[in-house]
Coordinates of C-alpha atoms in Angstrom, one line a residue:
Chain A
X1 CA 139.1 89.0 -98.5
X2 CA 141.5 90.1 -95.9
X3 CA 140.4 91.0 -92.4
X4 CA 142.2 93.7 -90.5
X5 CA 143.0 92.9 -87.0
X6 CA 143.7 95.7 -84.7
X7 CA 146.0 95.6 -81.7
X8 CA 146.7 92.3 -80.2
X9 CA 146.3 89.1 -82.2
X10 CA 146.7 85.7 -80.7
X11 CA 147.5 83.5 -83.6
X12 CA 151.0 84.5 -84.9
X13 CA 152.3 85.3 -81.4
X14 CA 151.5 81.8 -80.1
X15 CA 154.0 80.3 -82.5
X16 CA 156.9 81.7 -80.4
X17 CA 155.7 80.0 -77.2
X18 CA 154.8 76.7 -79.0
X19 CA 158.4 75.7 -78.9
X20 CA 158.3 75.1 -75.2
X21 CA 158.3 71.3 -74.4
X22 CA 155.3 71.7 -72.0
X23 CA 153.2 73.2 -74.7
X24 CA 154.2 70.5 -77.2
X25 CA 153.4 67.8 -74.7
X26 CA 150.0 69.4 -74.0
X27 CA 149.2 69.6 -77.7
X28 CA 150.2 65.9 -78.0
X29 CA 147.9 64.9 -75.1
X30 CA 145.0 66.8 -76.5
X31 CA 145.6 65.5 -80.1
X32 CA 145.8 61.9 -78.7
X33 CA 142.5 62.3 -76.9
X34 CA 140.8 64.0 -79.9
X35 CA 141.9 61.1 -82.1
X36 CA 140.7 58.6 -79.5
X37 CA 137.3 60.3 -79.5
X38 CA 137.1 60.3 -83.3
X39 CA 138.6 56.9 -84.2
X40 CA 139.0 54.8 -81.0
X41 CA 139.7 51.7 -83.1
X42 CA 143.1 53.3 -83.9
X43 CA 144.3 52.7 -80.3
X44 CA 142.5 49.5 -79.2
X45 CA 140.8 46.6 -80.9
X46 CA 139.1 45.4 -77.7
X47 CA 135.4 45.7 -77.0
X48 CA 134.6 48.4 -74.4
X49 CA 131.1 47.0 -73.7
X50 CA 131.3 43.2 -73.4
X51 CA 134.2 41.6 -71.5
X52 CA 135.8 38.2 -71.0
X53 CA 134.5 37.1 -67.5
X54 CA 137.5 34.7 -67.1
X55 CA 139.9 37.7 -67.1
X56 CA 137.9 39.8 -64.7
X57 CA 139.7 42.2 -62.3
X58 CA 143.2 41.4 -63.6
X59 CA 145.8 44.1 -63.1
X60 CA 147.6 46.1 -65.8
X61 CA 149.5 43.8 -68.2
X62 CA 150.7 43.8 -71.8
X63 CA 147.3 42.3 -72.9
X64 CA 145.3 44.8 -70.8
X65 CA 147.3 48.0 -70.5
X66 CA 145.0 49.5 -67.8
X67 CA 143.8 46.1 -66.4
X68 CA 140.2 44.8 -66.5
X69 CA 137.0 45.5 -64.5
X70 CA 134.7 43.2 -62.6
X71 CA 133.1 41.8 -65.8
X72 CA 136.4 41.4 -67.6
X73 CA 136.1 44.5 -69.8
X74 CA 139.4 46.0 -70.9
X75 CA 139.8 49.3 -69.1
X76 CA 142.1 50.9 -71.7
X77 CA 139.4 50.2 -74.3
X78 CA 136.8 51.8 -72.1
X79 CA 138.9 54.9 -71.4
X80 CA 139.7 55.3 -75.1
X81 CA 136.0 54.8 -76.1
X82 CA 135.0 57.0 -73.2
X83 CA 136.9 59.9 -74.8
X84 CA 134.1 60.4 -77.4
X85 CA 131.4 60.9 -74.8
X86 CA 133.5 62.9 -72.4
X87 CA 134.8 65.2 -75.2
X88 CA 131.4 65.7 -76.9
X89 CA 130.0 66.8 -73.5
X90 CA 132.9 69.1 -72.9
X91 CA 132.9 70.7 -76.3
X92 CA 129.2 71.2 -76.1
X93 CA 129.6 72.8 -72.6
X94 CA 132.3 75.2 -73.9
X95 CA 130.2 76.1 -76.9
X96 CA 127.2 76.9 -74.7
X97 CA 129.4 79.1 -72.4
X98 CA 131.1 80.8 -75.4
X99 CA 128.0 81.5 -77.5
X100 CA 125.5 82.4 -74.8
X101 CA 128.1 84.2 -72.7
X102 CA 129.5 86.2 -75.6
X103 CA 126.0 87.1 -76.9
X104 CA 125.0 88.4 -73.4
X105 CA 128.3 90.3 -73.1
X106 CA 127.9 91.9 -76.6
X107 CA 124.3 92.8 -75.9
X108 CA 125.3 94.4 -72.5
X109 CA 128.2 96.3 -74.0
X110 CA 126.5 97.6 -77.1
X111 CA 123.1 98.5 -75.7
X112 CA 124.3 99.8 -72.3
X113 CA 121.7 101.3 -70.0
X114 CA 119.2 99.0 -68.2
X115 CA 120.0 96.0 -70.5
X116 CA 123.6 96.3 -69.4
X117 CA 122.6 96.5 -65.7
X118 CA 120.2 93.6 -66.0
X119 CA 122.7 91.3 -67.8
X120 CA 125.5 92.2 -65.4
X121 CA 123.4 91.5 -62.3
X122 CA 122.4 88.1 -63.7
X123 CA 126.1 87.5 -64.3
X124 CA 126.9 88.5 -60.7
X125 CA 124.4 86.0 -59.4
X126 CA 125.7 83.2 -61.7
X127 CA 129.1 83.8 -60.1
X128 CA 127.7 84.0 -56.5
X129 CA 126.4 80.4 -56.8
X130 CA 129.2 77.8 -56.9
X131 CA 129.4 76.2 -60.4
X132 CA 128.7 72.7 -59.3
X133 CA 125.5 73.6 -57.4
X134 CA 124.3 75.7 -60.3
X135 CA 124.8 72.9 -62.8
X136 CA 123.1 70.5 -60.3
X137 CA 120.1 72.8 -60.2
X138 CA 120.0 72.8 -64.0
X139 CA 120.3 69.0 -64.1
X140 CA 117.4 68.8 -61.7
X141 CA 115.3 70.8 -64.1
X142 CA 116.5 69.5 -67.4
X143 CA 116.8 65.9 -66.4
X144 CA 119.8 63.5 -66.5
X145 CA 122.1 62.4 -69.4
X146 CA 125.3 63.6 -71.0
X147 CA 123.7 66.3 -73.1
X148 CA 121.8 67.9 -70.2
X149 CA 125.0 67.7 -68.1
X150 CA 126.9 69.5 -70.8
X151 CA 124.3 72.2 -71.1
X152 CA 124.2 72.6 -67.3
X153 CA 128.0 72.9 -67.1
X154 CA 128.0 75.3 -70.1
X155 CA 125.5 77.7 -68.4
X156 CA 127.4 77.6 -65.1
X157 CA 130.5 78.8 -66.9
X158 CA 129.1 81.5 -69.1
X159 CA 129.5 84.4 -66.7
X160 CA 133.2 84.8 -67.5
X161 CA 132.6 85.0 -71.2
X162 CA 129.9 87.6 -70.7
X163 CA 132.2 89.7 -68.6
X164 CA 135.1 89.4 -71.1
X165 CA 133.0 90.2 -74.2
X166 CA 131.4 93.2 -72.5
X167 CA 134.8 94.5 -71.6
X168 CA 136.0 94.0 -75.1
X169 CA 133.0 95.8 -76.6
X170 CA 133.4 98.7 -74.2
X171 CA 137.2 98.9 -75.0
X172 CA 136.7 98.9 -78.7
X173 CA 133.6 101.1 -78.6
X174 CA 135.6 104.1 -77.5
X175 CA 138.3 103.5 -80.1
X176 CA 138.9 106.3 -82.7
X177 CA 138.6 103.8 -85.6
X178 CA 135.2 102.7 -84.4
X179 CA 134.1 106.4 -84.2
X180 CA 135.4 106.8 -87.7
X181 CA 133.5 103.7 -88.9
X182 CA 130.3 104.8 -87.2
X183 CA 130.8 108.3 -88.8
X184 CA 131.2 106.6 -92.1
X185 CA 127.9 105.0 -91.7
X186 CA 128.9 101.4 -90.7
X187 CA 126.0 99.7 -88.8
X188 CA 126.7 98.3 -85.3
X189 CA 126.6 94.8 -86.7
X190 CA 129.4 95.8 -89.0
X191 CA 131.4 97.3 -86.1
X192 CA 130.8 94.0 -84.3
X193 CA 132.0 91.8 -87.1
X194 CA 134.8 94.0 -88.3
X195 CA 136.3 95.4 -85.1
X196 CA 135.0 93.8 -81.9
X197 CA 135.1 90.1 -82.7
X198 CA 138.5 90.0 -84.4
X199 CA 140.0 92.0 -81.5
X200 CA 138.5 89.7 -78.9
X201 CA 139.8 86.5 -80.5
X202 CA 142.9 86.2 -78.4
X203 CA 141.4 86.6 -74.9
X204 CA 138.3 84.6 -75.8
X205 CA 140.5 81.8 -77.2
X206 CA 142.5 81.7 -73.9
X207 CA 139.3 81.8 -71.8
X208 CA 137.7 79.0 -74.0
X209 CA 140.8 76.8 -73.4
X210 CA 140.7 77.4 -69.6
X211 CA 136.9 76.7 -69.7
X212 CA 137.6 73.5 -71.6
X213 CA 139.7 72.2 -68.7
X214 CA 137.1 73.3 -66.1
X215 CA 134.3 71.7 -68.2
X216 CA 136.2 68.4 -68.4
X217 CA 136.4 68.5 -64.6
X218 CA 132.8 69.4 -64.0
X219 CA 131.3 67.0 -66.6
X220 CA 133.3 64.1 -65.1
X221 CA 132.3 65.2 -61.6
X222 CA 128.6 65.2 -62.5
X223 CA 129.0 61.8 -64.3
X224 CA 130.8 60.5 -61.2
X225 CA 127.7 61.5 -59.2
X226 CA 125.7 59.5 -61.6
X227 CA 123.8 62.2 -63.5
X228 CA 125.6 61.8 -66.8
X229 CA 126.2 58.8 -69.1
X230 CA 124.0 55.7 -68.5
X231 CA 125.9 52.5 -68.0
X232 CA 127.4 50.5 -69.7
X233 CA 128.4 53.5 -71.9
X234 CA 131.9 54.4 -70.9
X235 CA 132.5 58.0 -69.7
X236 CA 135.6 59.0 -67.6
X237 CA 133.8 60.2 -64.5
X238 CA 131.4 57.3 -64.6
X239 CA 134.4 54.9 -65.0
X240 CA 135.9 56.3 -61.8
X241 CA 132.6 55.9 -60.0
X242 CA 132.4 52.3 -61.2
X243 CA 135.8 51.5 -59.7
X244 CA 134.8 52.8 -56.3
X245 CA 133.6 49.4 -55.0
X246 CA 136.9 47.8 -55.8
X247 CA 139.2 50.4 -54.3
X248 CA 140.9 48.0 -51.9
X249 CA 141.4 45.2 -54.5
X250 CA 141.7 46.8 -57.9
X251 CA 143.4 50.2 -57.7
X252 CA 143.7 50.5 -61.5
X253 CA 140.0 50.9 -62.0
X254 CA 139.9 54.3 -60.4
X255 CA 143.5 55.4 -61.0
X256 CA 143.7 55.3 -64.8
X257 CA 140.5 57.1 -65.7
X258 CA 141.3 59.7 -63.0
X259 CA 144.8 60.2 -64.4
X260 CA 143.3 60.6 -67.9
X261 CA 141.0 63.4 -66.7
X262 CA 143.9 65.1 -64.9
X263 CA 146.2 64.9 -67.9
X264 CA 143.6 66.4 -70.2
X265 CA 142.8 69.3 -67.8
X266 CA 146.5 70.0 -67.2
X267 CA 147.2 70.0 -71.0
X268 CA 144.3 72.4 -71.5
X269 CA 145.4 74.7 -68.8
X270 CA 149.0 74.7 -70.0
X271 CA 147.8 75.6 -73.5
X272 CA 145.5 78.3 -72.2
X273 CA 148.6 79.8 -70.4
X274 CA 150.4 79.9 -73.7
X275 CA 147.5 81.5 -75.5
X276 CA 147.3 84.1 -72.8
X277 CA 151.0 85.0 -73.1
X278 CA 150.8 84.9 -76.9
X279 CA 147.7 87.1 -76.9
X280 CA 149.2 89.9 -74.8
Chain B
X1 CA 124.2 106.2 -46.9
X2 CA 126.8 104.7 -44.7
X3 CA 129.0 102.0 -46.4
X4 CA 127.7 99.2 -44.0
X5 CA 124.1 99.8 -45.0
X6 CA 125.0 100.0 -48.7
X7 CA 126.9 96.7 -48.5
X8 CA 124.0 95.1 -46.5
X9 CA 121.6 96.3 -49.2
X10 CA 123.8 94.8 -51.9
X11 CA 124.0 91.4 -50.0
X12 CA 120.2 91.3 -49.8
X13 CA 119.9 92.0 -53.5
X14 CA 122.3 89.2 -54.4
X15 CA 120.3 86.8 -52.2
X16 CA 117.1 87.8 -53.8
X17 CA 118.6 87.4 -57.2
X18 CA 119.8 83.9 -56.3
X19 CA 116.4 83.0 -55.1
X20 CA 114.9 84.3 -58.4
X21 CA 117.4 82.6 -60.6
X22 CA 116.9 79.3 -58.8
X23 CA 113.1 79.8 -59.2
X24 CA 113.5 80.4 -62.9
X25 CA 115.7 77.3 -63.3
X26 CA 113.8 74.9 -61.1
X27 CA 110.1 75.9 -61.5
X28 CA 110.0 77.6 -65.0
X29 CA 112.6 76.0 -67.2
X30 CA 111.3 72.7 -68.4
X31 CA 107.9 72.6 -66.6
X32 CA 106.9 69.1 -67.6
X33 CA 109.8 67.1 -66.1
X34 CA 109.3 68.6 -62.7
X35 CA 105.5 68.6 -62.9
X36 CA 105.3 64.9 -63.6
X37 CA 107.9 64.2 -60.9
X38 CA 105.9 66.2 -58.4
X39 CA 102.7 64.4 -59.3
X40 CA 104.2 60.9 -59.5
X41 CA 106.3 61.0 -56.4
X42 CA 103.8 62.5 -54.0
X43 CA 100.6 60.9 -55.2
X44 CA 102.0 57.5 -56.3
X45 CA 100.5 55.4 -59.0
X46 CA 97.0 55.3 -57.6
X47 CA 96.3 59.0 -57.8
X48 CA 93.3 60.1 -59.7
X49 CA 93.3 63.1 -62.0
X50 CA 91.4 65.0 -59.3
X51 CA 94.1 64.2 -56.7
X52 CA 96.9 65.3 -59.1
X53 CA 95.0 68.5 -59.7
X54 CA 94.7 69.1 -56.0
X55 CA 98.4 68.5 -55.6
X56 CA 99.3 70.9 -58.4
X57 CA 97.2 73.5 -56.7
X58 CA 98.9 72.9 -53.4
X59 CA 102.3 73.4 -55.0
X60 CA 101.0 76.5 -56.7
X61 CA 101.7 75.1 -60.2
X62 CA 98.3 76.2 -61.4
X63 CA 98.8 79.8 -60.4
X64 CA 100.0 82.4 -62.9
X65 CA 103.8 82.5 -62.8
X66 CA 104.0 85.8 -61.0
X67 CA 101.6 84.8 -58.3
X68 CA 103.4 81.5 -57.8
X69 CA 106.7 83.4 -57.6
X70 CA 105.3 85.9 -55.2
X71 CA 104.0 83.1 -52.9
X72 CA 107.3 81.3 -53.0
X73 CA 109.3 84.4 -52.3
X74 CA 107.0 85.3 -49.4
X75 CA 107.4 81.8 -47.9
X76 CA 111.2 81.9 -48.5
X77 CA 111.4 85.1 -46.5
X78 CA 109.9 83.1 -43.6
X79 CA 112.5 80.5 -44.2
X80 CA 110.1 78.1 -45.9
X81 CA 111.2 76.6 -49.2
X82 CA 108.3 74.1 -49.3
X83 CA 108.2 70.4 -48.4
X84 CA 110.5 67.8 -49.8
X85 CA 108.8 65.8 -52.5
X86 CA 110.9 62.9 -51.5
X87 CA 110.6 62.7 -47.7
X88 CA 107.7 65.0 -46.9
X89 CA 109.9 67.0 -44.4
X90 CA 110.4 70.7 -44.7
X91 CA 113.2 71.4 -47.2
X92 CA 114.7 74.1 -44.9
X93 CA 114.7 71.7 -41.9
X94 CA 116.4 68.9 -44.0
X95 CA 119.2 71.2 -45.2
X96 CA 119.8 72.8 -41.8
X97 CA 119.9 69.5 -39.9
X98 CA 122.5 68.2 -42.4
X99 CA 124.6 71.4 -42.0
X100 CA 126.7 70.6 -38.8
X101 CA 128.8 67.7 -40.2
X102 CA 129.3 69.6 -43.5
X103 CA 130.5 72.7 -41.6
X104 CA 133.0 70.7 -39.6
X105 CA 134.7 69.4 -42.7
X106 CA 134.4 72.8 -44.5
X107 CA 135.9 74.7 -41.5
X108 CA 138.9 72.3 -41.3
X109 CA 139.3 72.5 -45.1
X110 CA 139.3 76.3 -45.0
X111 CA 142.1 76.3 -42.5
X112 CA 144.1 73.7 -44.5
X113 CA 143.5 75.5 -47.8
X114 CA 144.8 78.8 -46.4
X115 CA 147.8 76.9 -44.8
X116 CA 148.6 75.0 -48.1
X117 CA 148.1 78.0 -50.4
X118 CA 149.9 80.4 -48.1
X119 CA 152.9 78.2 -47.5
X120 CA 153.4 77.4 -51.2
X121 CA 153.1 81.0 -52.3
X122 CA 155.3 82.5 -49.6
X123 CA 158.0 79.8 -49.8
X124 CA 157.8 79.8 -53.6
X125 CA 158.5 83.5 -53.9
X126 CA 160.9 83.6 -50.9
X127 CA 163.4 80.8 -51.7
X128 CA 166.4 81.6 -53.9
X129 CA 166.8 78.0 -55.0
X130 CA 165.3 78.3 -58.5
X131 CA 164.4 74.6 -58.8
X132 CA 162.5 74.7 -55.5
X133 CA 160.7 77.9 -56.4
X134 CA 159.7 76.6 -59.8
X135 CA 158.5 73.3 -58.2
X136 CA 156.5 75.1 -55.5
X137 CA 154.9 77.5 -57.9
X138 CA 154.0 74.7 -60.2
X139 CA 151.9 73.1 -57.5
X140 CA 148.8 75.4 -57.5
X141 CA 148.1 74.9 -61.3
X142 CA 148.4 71.2 -60.7
X143 CA 146.1 71.4 -57.7
X144 CA 143.3 73.0 -59.7
X145 CA 143.6 70.4 -62.5
X146 CA 143.0 67.3 -60.5
X147 CA 139.4 66.0 -60.3
X148 CA 138.3 66.2 -56.6
X149 CA 136.4 63.0 -56.6
X150 CA 139.5 61.1 -57.8
X151 CA 141.8 62.8 -55.3
X152 CA 139.5 61.6 -52.5
X153 CA 139.6 58.1 -53.8
X154 CA 143.4 58.1 -54.1
X155 CA 143.7 59.4 -50.5
X156 CA 141.4 56.6 -49.3
X157 CA 143.5 54.1 -51.2
X158 CA 146.8 55.3 -49.8
X159 CA 145.9 56.3 -46.2
X160 CA 143.1 53.9 -45.4
X161 CA 143.8 50.7 -47.4
X162 CA 147.6 50.8 -47.7
X163 CA 148.7 52.5 -44.5
X164 CA 145.6 51.9 -42.4
X165 CA 146.0 55.3 -40.7
X166 CA 142.4 56.6 -41.0
X167 CA 139.0 55.0 -41.5
X168 CA 138.0 54.9 -45.1
X169 CA 134.4 56.0 -44.7
X170 CA 131.9 57.2 -42.1
X171 CA 131.8 60.1 -39.8
X172 CA 133.0 59.1 -36.4
X173 CA 135.6 61.3 -34.6
X174 CA 138.1 63.8 -35.8
X175 CA 140.2 61.3 -37.8
X176 CA 137.3 60.8 -40.2
X177 CA 137.3 64.6 -41.0
X178 CA 140.9 64.6 -42.1
X179 CA 140.8 63.0 -45.5
X180 CA 137.6 64.8 -46.7
X181 CA 139.0 68.1 -45.5
X182 CA 142.3 67.5 -47.3
X183 CA 140.5 66.6 -50.5
X184 CA 138.4 69.8 -50.3
X185 CA 141.4 71.9 -49.3
X186 CA 143.7 70.9 -52.3
X187 CA 141.9 72.7 -55.2
X188 CA 140.9 75.6 -53.0
X189 CA 144.4 75.9 -51.4
X190 CA 145.7 76.0 -55.0
X191 CA 143.5 78.9 -55.8
X192 CA 144.7 80.8 -52.7
X193 CA 148.3 79.9 -53.6
X194 CA 147.9 81.1 -57.2
X195 CA 146.5 84.5 -56.2
X196 CA 148.8 85.0 -53.2
X197 CA 151.9 84.2 -55.3
X198 CA 150.8 86.5 -58.1
X199 CA 150.1 89.4 -55.7
X200 CA 153.3 88.8 -53.8
X201 CA 155.3 89.1 -57.0
X202 CA 153.5 92.3 -57.8
X203 CA 154.3 93.7 -54.4
X204 CA 157.9 92.7 -54.6
X205 CA 158.3 94.8 -57.7
X206 CA 156.9 97.9 -56.1
X207 CA 159.3 100.8 -55.4
X208 CA 158.6 100.8 -51.7
X209 CA 160.3 97.4 -51.4
X210 CA 163.6 98.9 -52.7
X211 CA 163.3 101.7 -50.2
X212 CA 162.7 99.3 -47.3
X213 CA 165.6 97.2 -48.5
X214 CA 167.8 100.3 -48.9
X215 CA 167.0 101.3 -45.4
X216 CA 168.6 98.1 -44.2
X217 CA 165.7 95.7 -43.6
X218 CA 166.6 92.1 -43.9
X219 CA 165.2 90.0 -46.8
X220 CA 162.9 88.1 -44.4
X221 CA 161.6 91.4 -43.0
X222 CA 161.0 92.8 -46.4
X223 CA 159.2 89.7 -47.5
X224 CA 157.1 88.9 -44.5
X225 CA 156.8 92.3 -42.8
X226 CA 156.1 94.4 -45.9
X227 CA 155.3 92.5 -49.1
X228 CA 153.2 89.8 -47.5
X229 CA 151.1 92.2 -45.5
X230 CA 150.2 94.1 -48.6
X231 CA 149.8 91.0 -50.7
X232 CA 147.5 89.2 -48.3
X233 CA 144.7 91.8 -48.8
X234 CA 143.8 90.8 -52.4
X235 CA 144.0 87.1 -51.3
X236 CA 141.5 87.9 -48.5
X237 CA 138.8 88.8 -51.0
X238 CA 139.0 85.2 -52.2
X239 CA 137.8 83.8 -49.0
X240 CA 134.1 84.3 -50.1
X241 CA 134.7 82.4 -53.3
X242 CA 136.6 79.6 -51.5
X243 CA 134.0 79.2 -48.8
X244 CA 131.3 78.8 -51.5
X245 CA 133.5 76.3 -53.3
X246 CA 134.2 74.3 -50.1
X247 CA 130.5 74.1 -49.3
X248 CA 129.7 73.0 -52.9
X249 CA 132.6 70.6 -52.9
X250 CA 130.9 68.7 -50.1
X251 CA 128.6 67.3 -52.8
X252 CA 131.6 65.4 -54.1
X253 CA 133.5 64.6 -50.9
X254 CA 130.4 63.4 -48.9
X255 CA 129.7 61.0 -51.8
X256 CA 133.3 59.8 -52.0
X257 CA 133.7 59.3 -48.2
X258 CA 130.1 58.2 -47.6
X259 CA 129.5 61.0 -45.0
X260 CA 126.1 62.6 -44.2
X261 CA 125.7 66.3 -44.7
X262 CA 124.4 68.9 -47.1
X263 CA 126.3 67.4 -50.0
X264 CA 124.5 64.1 -49.6
X265 CA 121.2 65.8 -49.2
X266 CA 121.8 67.7 -52.4
X267 CA 122.8 64.6 -54.4
X268 CA 119.8 62.6 -53.4
X269 CA 117.6 65.6 -53.9
X270 CA 118.9 66.0 -57.5
X271 CA 118.5 62.3 -58.1
X272 CA 114.9 62.4 -57.0
X273 CA 114.4 65.8 -58.7
X274 CA 113.3 67.1 -55.4
X275 CA 113.0 70.8 -56.4
X276 CA 112.3 72.4 -53.0
X277 CA 115.4 70.9 -51.4
X278 CA 117.6 71.8 -54.3
X279 CA 116.4 75.4 -54.1
X280 CA 117.0 75.5 -50.4
X281 CA 120.6 74.4 -50.9
X282 CA 121.2 77.0 -53.7
X283 CA 119.9 79.8 -51.5
X284 CA 121.9 78.5 -48.6
X285 CA 125.1 78.6 -50.7
X286 CA 124.3 82.1 -51.9
X287 CA 123.7 83.1 -48.2
X288 CA 127.1 81.8 -47.3
X289 CA 128.8 83.5 -50.2
X290 CA 127.1 86.8 -49.3
X291 CA 127.7 86.6 -45.6
X292 CA 131.4 85.8 -45.9
X293 CA 131.9 88.6 -48.5
X294 CA 130.1 91.0 -46.3
X295 CA 132.4 90.0 -43.4
X296 CA 135.5 90.4 -45.6
X297 CA 134.2 93.8 -46.8
X298 CA 133.7 95.0 -43.3
X299 CA 137.1 93.6 -42.1
X300 CA 138.9 95.3 -45.0
X301 CA 139.1 98.8 -43.6
X302 CA 140.4 97.4 -40.3
X303 CA 143.2 95.7 -42.1
X304 CA 143.9 98.4 -44.7
X305 CA 143.8 101.8 -42.9
X306 CA 143.7 103.6 -46.3
X307 CA 140.1 102.4 -46.8
X308 CA 139.0 103.5 -43.3
X309 CA 139.4 107.2 -44.4
X310 CA 137.4 107.2 -47.7
X311 CA 137.6 111.0 -48.0
X312 CA 141.3 111.0 -48.6
X313 CA 141.2 108.2 -51.1
X314 CA 139.1 108.6 -54.2
X315 CA 136.6 105.7 -54.2
X316 CA 136.2 103.7 -57.3

């Protein structure tokens, strides 16, 4: 079965911009983190949970690439094993934003009228409250833990998806080919699957990649504040928080997890830029 | 309806919607987690079922949803968001007394953000040295990618522990404001820089720029006197968003720098699942957002004469 894609299409165009070294590096960073999340043993054989007390608070060395913490746990192992928890939360957050946001946008765009007004007013308010406060309110209601943090971050970012999908629906809705399809008796679900969704792939993919970066930042910020992973489970934001008490003596405890978060966000943003250019 | 009244009406609607949304999230969403928290924290372990029932009634949790909502909304209109489950103080009072130290940092951060962002965008588009331009314009995307909590810790490490220039924590004197304000200003300055640079580039491609240059204006005059003046207007609309971000960012910076303020009140309220205080903070943030946007909207016609005469310009 072949699917016709009208107008812009992200996938083939991206190939031209993939040659840039920045994009290649970003893909490499994200692949590395993804692999670390799936098979952490590939990168480190050390235990992230129990340490060697005799080697506590030692700086970066060949044996401990990122140094060790106050109980002698290898920080590199903790960062690598933390990838799973951090990425799970991030991916869940992006999925919540994408699915809920897109559903709201499609609903508003197709139905129009008061549903449209209602949905768009809700979206307005979601954007009037700063994302971190909104997710903190959700965490207050839902309770703590990585999953709840992920849902909260997802909801706080769904407004952009709703706006984008609504715009896509409205754009396609007026197209002659949609008019023809409607005239030929295609139901609106058919129009959605055949015309709206394939057309929206490019912009949605770009937005999802940007949101991935934002979500990494927000999830780690909420974990830093102590609402995410429960110790001793390693999570990037929580690792930075754990190193706070040793700022003066053990710089590596905050620096390496922080750099990891920054690298992942930078890579996601760079990739999003490439998608955006490829999609236009 | 005069535009001012219409904008004011819109502001009130957004504020009401923010209250309603926070009510839905905080009082309706899970129900049980908050209920148990309310009961357990206030009444302690010794409370009898009768006491808990009395408490639930006091908090309006037994009322039908709409009645509960109506009561809350009416109280909120009088500035009353309920009493803190944690401390027993009025939630509004707690948030307002915590506001001054937060505003001091936020204000300084806003100035710094506009300075950072403006300088980077203007120099980045003005310079003819390609390397410098690319370097400068690469800074804003970098700024939005760094985790704020980590930037704060790095600043403490470098400026307090290594160089000993400013105190690491605490809230005494102006010097203690500097690091938190820089931490907050970096990501928000990056947003300002990104938007201003983009809008400068758009302006510089407009035909009027060629005319001005053809008439003999110097490059600096074209850039600062014409392009920047037009490009600054879209950037001005960002101030509302940035102010909201700065206020919300204090949740992070006040934890990192161990300062008192709205951010700390928020974090401890979330930790204790102190619903009234969290709601007061949310509505306060929305109030800031709405007020700053209203101010920007009202300033706009003064800065852009085209908007002051709406009859000549078709309004969108």
